[in-house]
XYZ file of N, CA, C and O in Angstrom:
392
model
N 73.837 -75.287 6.424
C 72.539 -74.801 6.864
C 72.303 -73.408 6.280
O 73.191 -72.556 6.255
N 71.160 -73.229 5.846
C 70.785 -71.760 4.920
C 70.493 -70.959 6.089
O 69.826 -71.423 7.013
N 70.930 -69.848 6.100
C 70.435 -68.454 6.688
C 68.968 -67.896 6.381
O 68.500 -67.698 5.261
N 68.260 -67.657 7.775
C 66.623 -67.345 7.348
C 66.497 -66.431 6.242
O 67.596 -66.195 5.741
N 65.801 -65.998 5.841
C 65.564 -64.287 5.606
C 64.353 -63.571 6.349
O 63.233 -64.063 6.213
N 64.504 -62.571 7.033
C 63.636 -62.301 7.444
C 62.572 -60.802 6.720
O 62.994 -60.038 5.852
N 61.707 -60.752 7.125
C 61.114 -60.010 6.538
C 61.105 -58.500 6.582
O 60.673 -58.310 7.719
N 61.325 -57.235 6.020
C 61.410 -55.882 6.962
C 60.324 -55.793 7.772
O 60.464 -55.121 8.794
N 58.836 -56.521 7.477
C 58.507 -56.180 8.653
C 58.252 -56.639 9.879
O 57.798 -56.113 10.895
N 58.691 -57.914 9.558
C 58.888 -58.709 10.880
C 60.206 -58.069 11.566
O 60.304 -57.971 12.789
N 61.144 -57.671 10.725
C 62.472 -56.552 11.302
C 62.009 -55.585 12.369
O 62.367 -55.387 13.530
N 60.978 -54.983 11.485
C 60.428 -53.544 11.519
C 59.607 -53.921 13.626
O 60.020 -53.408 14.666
N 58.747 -54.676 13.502
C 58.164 -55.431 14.547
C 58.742 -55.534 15.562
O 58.387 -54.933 16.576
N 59.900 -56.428 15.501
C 60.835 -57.319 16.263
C 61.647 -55.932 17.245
O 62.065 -56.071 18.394
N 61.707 -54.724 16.481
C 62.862 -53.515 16.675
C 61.779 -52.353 17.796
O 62.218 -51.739 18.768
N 60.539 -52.326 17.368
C 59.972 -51.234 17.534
C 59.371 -52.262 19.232
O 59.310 -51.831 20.383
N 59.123 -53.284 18.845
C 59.085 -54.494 20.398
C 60.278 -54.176 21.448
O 60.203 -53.955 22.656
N 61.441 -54.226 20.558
C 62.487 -53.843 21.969
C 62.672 -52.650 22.915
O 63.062 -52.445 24.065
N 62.152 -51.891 21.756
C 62.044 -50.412 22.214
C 60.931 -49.957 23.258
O 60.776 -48.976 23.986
N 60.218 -51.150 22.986
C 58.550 -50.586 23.803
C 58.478 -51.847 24.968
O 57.617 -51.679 25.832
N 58.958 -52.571 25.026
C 59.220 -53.878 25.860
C 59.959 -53.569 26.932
O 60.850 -52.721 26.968
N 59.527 -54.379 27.964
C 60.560 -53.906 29.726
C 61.511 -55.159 30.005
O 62.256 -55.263 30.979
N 61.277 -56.541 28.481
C 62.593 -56.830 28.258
C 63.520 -56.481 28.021
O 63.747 -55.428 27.427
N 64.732 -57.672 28.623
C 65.914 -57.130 27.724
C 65.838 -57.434 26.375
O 64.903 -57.930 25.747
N 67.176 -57.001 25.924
C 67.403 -56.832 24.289
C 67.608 -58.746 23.593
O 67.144 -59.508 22.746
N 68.604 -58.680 24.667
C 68.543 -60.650 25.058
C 67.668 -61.746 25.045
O 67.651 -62.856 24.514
N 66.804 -60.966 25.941
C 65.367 -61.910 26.832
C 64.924 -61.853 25.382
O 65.275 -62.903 24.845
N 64.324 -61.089 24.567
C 63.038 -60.794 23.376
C 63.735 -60.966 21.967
O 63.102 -60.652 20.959
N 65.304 -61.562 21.855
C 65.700 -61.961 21.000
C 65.834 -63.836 20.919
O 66.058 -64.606 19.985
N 65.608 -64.007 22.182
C 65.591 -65.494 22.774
C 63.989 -65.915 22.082
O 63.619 -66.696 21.205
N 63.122 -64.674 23.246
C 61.660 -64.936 22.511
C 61.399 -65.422 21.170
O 60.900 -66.490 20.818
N 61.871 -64.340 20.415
C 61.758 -64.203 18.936
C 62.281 -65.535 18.086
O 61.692 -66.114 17.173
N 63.677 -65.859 18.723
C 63.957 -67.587 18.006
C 65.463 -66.695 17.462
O 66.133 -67.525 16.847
N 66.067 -65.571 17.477
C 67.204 -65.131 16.972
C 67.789 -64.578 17.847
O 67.532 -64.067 18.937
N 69.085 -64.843 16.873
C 70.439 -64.512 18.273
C 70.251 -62.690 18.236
O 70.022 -61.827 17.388
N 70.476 -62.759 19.531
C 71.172 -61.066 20.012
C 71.408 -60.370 19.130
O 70.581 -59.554 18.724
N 72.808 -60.539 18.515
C 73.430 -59.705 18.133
C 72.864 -59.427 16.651
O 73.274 -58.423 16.068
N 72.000 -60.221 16.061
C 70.891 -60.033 14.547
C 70.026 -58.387 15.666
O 69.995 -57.209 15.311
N 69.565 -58.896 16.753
C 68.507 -57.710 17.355
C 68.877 -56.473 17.238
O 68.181 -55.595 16.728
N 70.658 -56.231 17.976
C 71.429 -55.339 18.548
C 71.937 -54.640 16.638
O 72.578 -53.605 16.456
N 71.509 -55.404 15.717
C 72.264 -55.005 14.634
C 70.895 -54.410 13.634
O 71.020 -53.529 12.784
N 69.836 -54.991 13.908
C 68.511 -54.516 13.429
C 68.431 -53.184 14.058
O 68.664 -52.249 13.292
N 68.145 -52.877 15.326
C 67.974 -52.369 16.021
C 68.912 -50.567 15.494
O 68.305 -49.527 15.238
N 70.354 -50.738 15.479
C 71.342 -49.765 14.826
C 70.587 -49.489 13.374
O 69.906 -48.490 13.139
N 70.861 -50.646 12.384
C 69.922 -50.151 11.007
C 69.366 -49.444 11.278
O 69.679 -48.327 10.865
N 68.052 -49.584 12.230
C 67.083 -48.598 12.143
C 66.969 -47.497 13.138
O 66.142 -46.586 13.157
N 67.725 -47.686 13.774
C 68.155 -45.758 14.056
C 69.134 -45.053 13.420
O 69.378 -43.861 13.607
N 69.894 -46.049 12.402
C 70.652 -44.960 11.654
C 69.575 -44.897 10.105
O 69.817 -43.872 9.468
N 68.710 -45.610 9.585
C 67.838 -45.481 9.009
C 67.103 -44.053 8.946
O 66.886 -43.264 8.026
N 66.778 -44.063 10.496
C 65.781 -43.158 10.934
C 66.277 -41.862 10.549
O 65.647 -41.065 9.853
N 67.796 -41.619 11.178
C 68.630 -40.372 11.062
C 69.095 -40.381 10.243
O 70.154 -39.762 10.352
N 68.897 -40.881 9.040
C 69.374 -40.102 7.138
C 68.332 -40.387 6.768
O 67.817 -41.477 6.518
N 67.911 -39.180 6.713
C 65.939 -39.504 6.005
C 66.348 -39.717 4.562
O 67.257 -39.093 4.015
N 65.662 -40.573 4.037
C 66.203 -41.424 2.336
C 66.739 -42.699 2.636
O 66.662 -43.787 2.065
N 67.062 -42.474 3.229
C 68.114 -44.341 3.216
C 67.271 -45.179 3.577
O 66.775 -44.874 4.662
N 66.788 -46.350 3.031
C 66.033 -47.131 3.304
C 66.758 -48.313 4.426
O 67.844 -48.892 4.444
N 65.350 -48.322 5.464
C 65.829 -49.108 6.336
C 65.636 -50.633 6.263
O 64.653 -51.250 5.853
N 66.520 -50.989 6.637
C 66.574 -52.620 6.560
C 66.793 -52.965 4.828
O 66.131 -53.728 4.125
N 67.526 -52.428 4.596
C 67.977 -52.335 2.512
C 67.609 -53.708 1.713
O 67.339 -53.692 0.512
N 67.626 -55.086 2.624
C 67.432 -55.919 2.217
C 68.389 -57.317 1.896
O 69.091 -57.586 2.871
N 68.491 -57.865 1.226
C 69.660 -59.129 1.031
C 70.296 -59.103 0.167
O 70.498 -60.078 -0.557
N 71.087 -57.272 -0.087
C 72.626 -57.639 -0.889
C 72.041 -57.435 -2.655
O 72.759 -57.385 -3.654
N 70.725 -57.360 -2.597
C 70.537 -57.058 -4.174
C 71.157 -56.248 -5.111
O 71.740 -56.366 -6.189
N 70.743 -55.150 -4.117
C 71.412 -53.461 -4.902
C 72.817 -53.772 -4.698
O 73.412 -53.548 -5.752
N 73.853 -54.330 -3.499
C 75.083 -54.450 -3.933
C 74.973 -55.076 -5.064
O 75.014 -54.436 -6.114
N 74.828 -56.322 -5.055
C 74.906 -57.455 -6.399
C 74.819 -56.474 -7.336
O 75.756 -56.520 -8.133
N 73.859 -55.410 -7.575
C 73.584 -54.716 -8.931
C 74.375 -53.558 -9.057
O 74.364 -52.919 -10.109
N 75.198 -53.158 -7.902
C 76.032 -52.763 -8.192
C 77.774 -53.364 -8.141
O 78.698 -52.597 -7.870
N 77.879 -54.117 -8.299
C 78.673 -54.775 -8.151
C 78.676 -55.383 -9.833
O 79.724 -55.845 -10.285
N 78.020 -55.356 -10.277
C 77.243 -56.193 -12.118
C 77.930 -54.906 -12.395
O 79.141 -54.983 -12.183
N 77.437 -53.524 -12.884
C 77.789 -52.004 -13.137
C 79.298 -51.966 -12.779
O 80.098 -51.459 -13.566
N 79.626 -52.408 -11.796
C 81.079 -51.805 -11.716
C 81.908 -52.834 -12.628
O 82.866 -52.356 -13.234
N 81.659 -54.067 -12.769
C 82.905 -55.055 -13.283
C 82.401 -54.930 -14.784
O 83.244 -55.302 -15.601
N 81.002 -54.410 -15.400
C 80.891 -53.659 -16.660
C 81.929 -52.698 -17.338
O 82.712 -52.799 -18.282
N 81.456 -51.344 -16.090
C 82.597 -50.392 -16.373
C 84.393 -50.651 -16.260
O 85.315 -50.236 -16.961
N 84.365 -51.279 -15.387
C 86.233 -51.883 -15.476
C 86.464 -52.544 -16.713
O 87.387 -52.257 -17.475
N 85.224 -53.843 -16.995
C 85.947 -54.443 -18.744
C 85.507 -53.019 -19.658
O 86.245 -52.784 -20.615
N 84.554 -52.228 -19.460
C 85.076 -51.178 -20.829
C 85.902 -50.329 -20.576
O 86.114 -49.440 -21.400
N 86.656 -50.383 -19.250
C 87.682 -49.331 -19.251
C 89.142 -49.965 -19.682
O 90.000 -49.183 -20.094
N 89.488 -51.639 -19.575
C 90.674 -52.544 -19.581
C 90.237 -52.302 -21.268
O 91.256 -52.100 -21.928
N 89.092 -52.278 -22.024
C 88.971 -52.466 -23.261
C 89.757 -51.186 -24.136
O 90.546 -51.515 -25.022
N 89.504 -49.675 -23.846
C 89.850 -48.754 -23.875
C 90.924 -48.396 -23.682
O 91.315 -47.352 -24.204
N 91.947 -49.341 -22.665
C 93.248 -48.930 -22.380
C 93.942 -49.971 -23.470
O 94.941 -49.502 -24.016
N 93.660 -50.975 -23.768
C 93.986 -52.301 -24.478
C 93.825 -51.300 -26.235
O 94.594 -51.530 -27.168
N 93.067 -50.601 -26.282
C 92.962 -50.115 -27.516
C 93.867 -48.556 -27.824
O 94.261 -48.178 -28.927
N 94.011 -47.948 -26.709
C 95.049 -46.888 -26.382
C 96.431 -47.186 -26.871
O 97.087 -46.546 -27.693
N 96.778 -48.344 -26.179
C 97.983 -48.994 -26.306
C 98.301 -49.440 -27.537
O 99.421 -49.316 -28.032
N 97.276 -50.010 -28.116
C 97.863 -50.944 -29.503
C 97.604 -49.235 -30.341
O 98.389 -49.342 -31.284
N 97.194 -48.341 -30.426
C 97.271 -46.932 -31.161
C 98.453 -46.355 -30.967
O 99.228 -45.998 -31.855
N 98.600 -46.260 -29.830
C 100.080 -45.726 -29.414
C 101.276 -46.466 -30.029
O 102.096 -45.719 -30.562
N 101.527 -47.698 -30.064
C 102.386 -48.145 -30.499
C 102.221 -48.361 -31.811
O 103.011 -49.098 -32.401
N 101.132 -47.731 -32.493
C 101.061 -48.205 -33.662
C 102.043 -46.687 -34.524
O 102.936 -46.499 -35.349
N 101.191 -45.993 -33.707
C 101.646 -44.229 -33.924
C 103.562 -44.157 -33.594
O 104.420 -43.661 -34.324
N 103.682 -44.625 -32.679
C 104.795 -44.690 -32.308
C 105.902 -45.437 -33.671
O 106.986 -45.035 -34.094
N 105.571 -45.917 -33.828
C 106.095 -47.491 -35.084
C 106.151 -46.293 -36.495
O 107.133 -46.273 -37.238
N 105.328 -45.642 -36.634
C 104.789 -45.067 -38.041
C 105.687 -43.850 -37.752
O 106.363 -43.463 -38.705
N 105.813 -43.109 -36.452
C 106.124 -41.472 -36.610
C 108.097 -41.651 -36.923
O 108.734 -40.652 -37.258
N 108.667 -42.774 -36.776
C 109.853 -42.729 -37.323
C 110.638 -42.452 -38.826
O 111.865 -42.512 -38.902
């Protein structure tokens, strides 16, 4: 079964509802059609959102990791490439300085 995606601003909605609602956090996650603990975890995002002004709240589905995650296994093969070419110099230098 696929995982929804939801929208930031249906996030955005759903968060600023709990806050202003004389439900519980429970009751208005039942409402909504999602479990609790998606509410209780929206809900954190966006007060720690709130309190690092820049950080975007609700970041989204893993893109920017993915794109950073692409960048890093870039930089590791040109760094394994660089050591792979170190090595065969060194021993080449090594072989010759006798």
């Amino acid at each position: 079964m696929r995982k929804p995606k939801y929208t930031r601003e249906f996030k955005e909605q759903a968060v600023e509802l709990s806050y202003s609602s004389d439900k519980s956090v429970a009751q208005l996650a039942a409402d909504l059609g999602i479990a609790t603990n998606m509410l209780h975890r929206w809900r954190r995002e966006y007060r720690d959102g709130i309190a690092s002004n820049g950080k975007r709240i609700f970041p989204g589905h893993g893109r920017a990791r993915d794109e950073e995650l692409k960048r890093l296994r870039k930089a590791l093969h040109q760094a394994e490439m660089e050591r792979d070419i170190l090595k065969k110099a060194a021993a080449y230098f090594a072989q010759h300085a006798r």
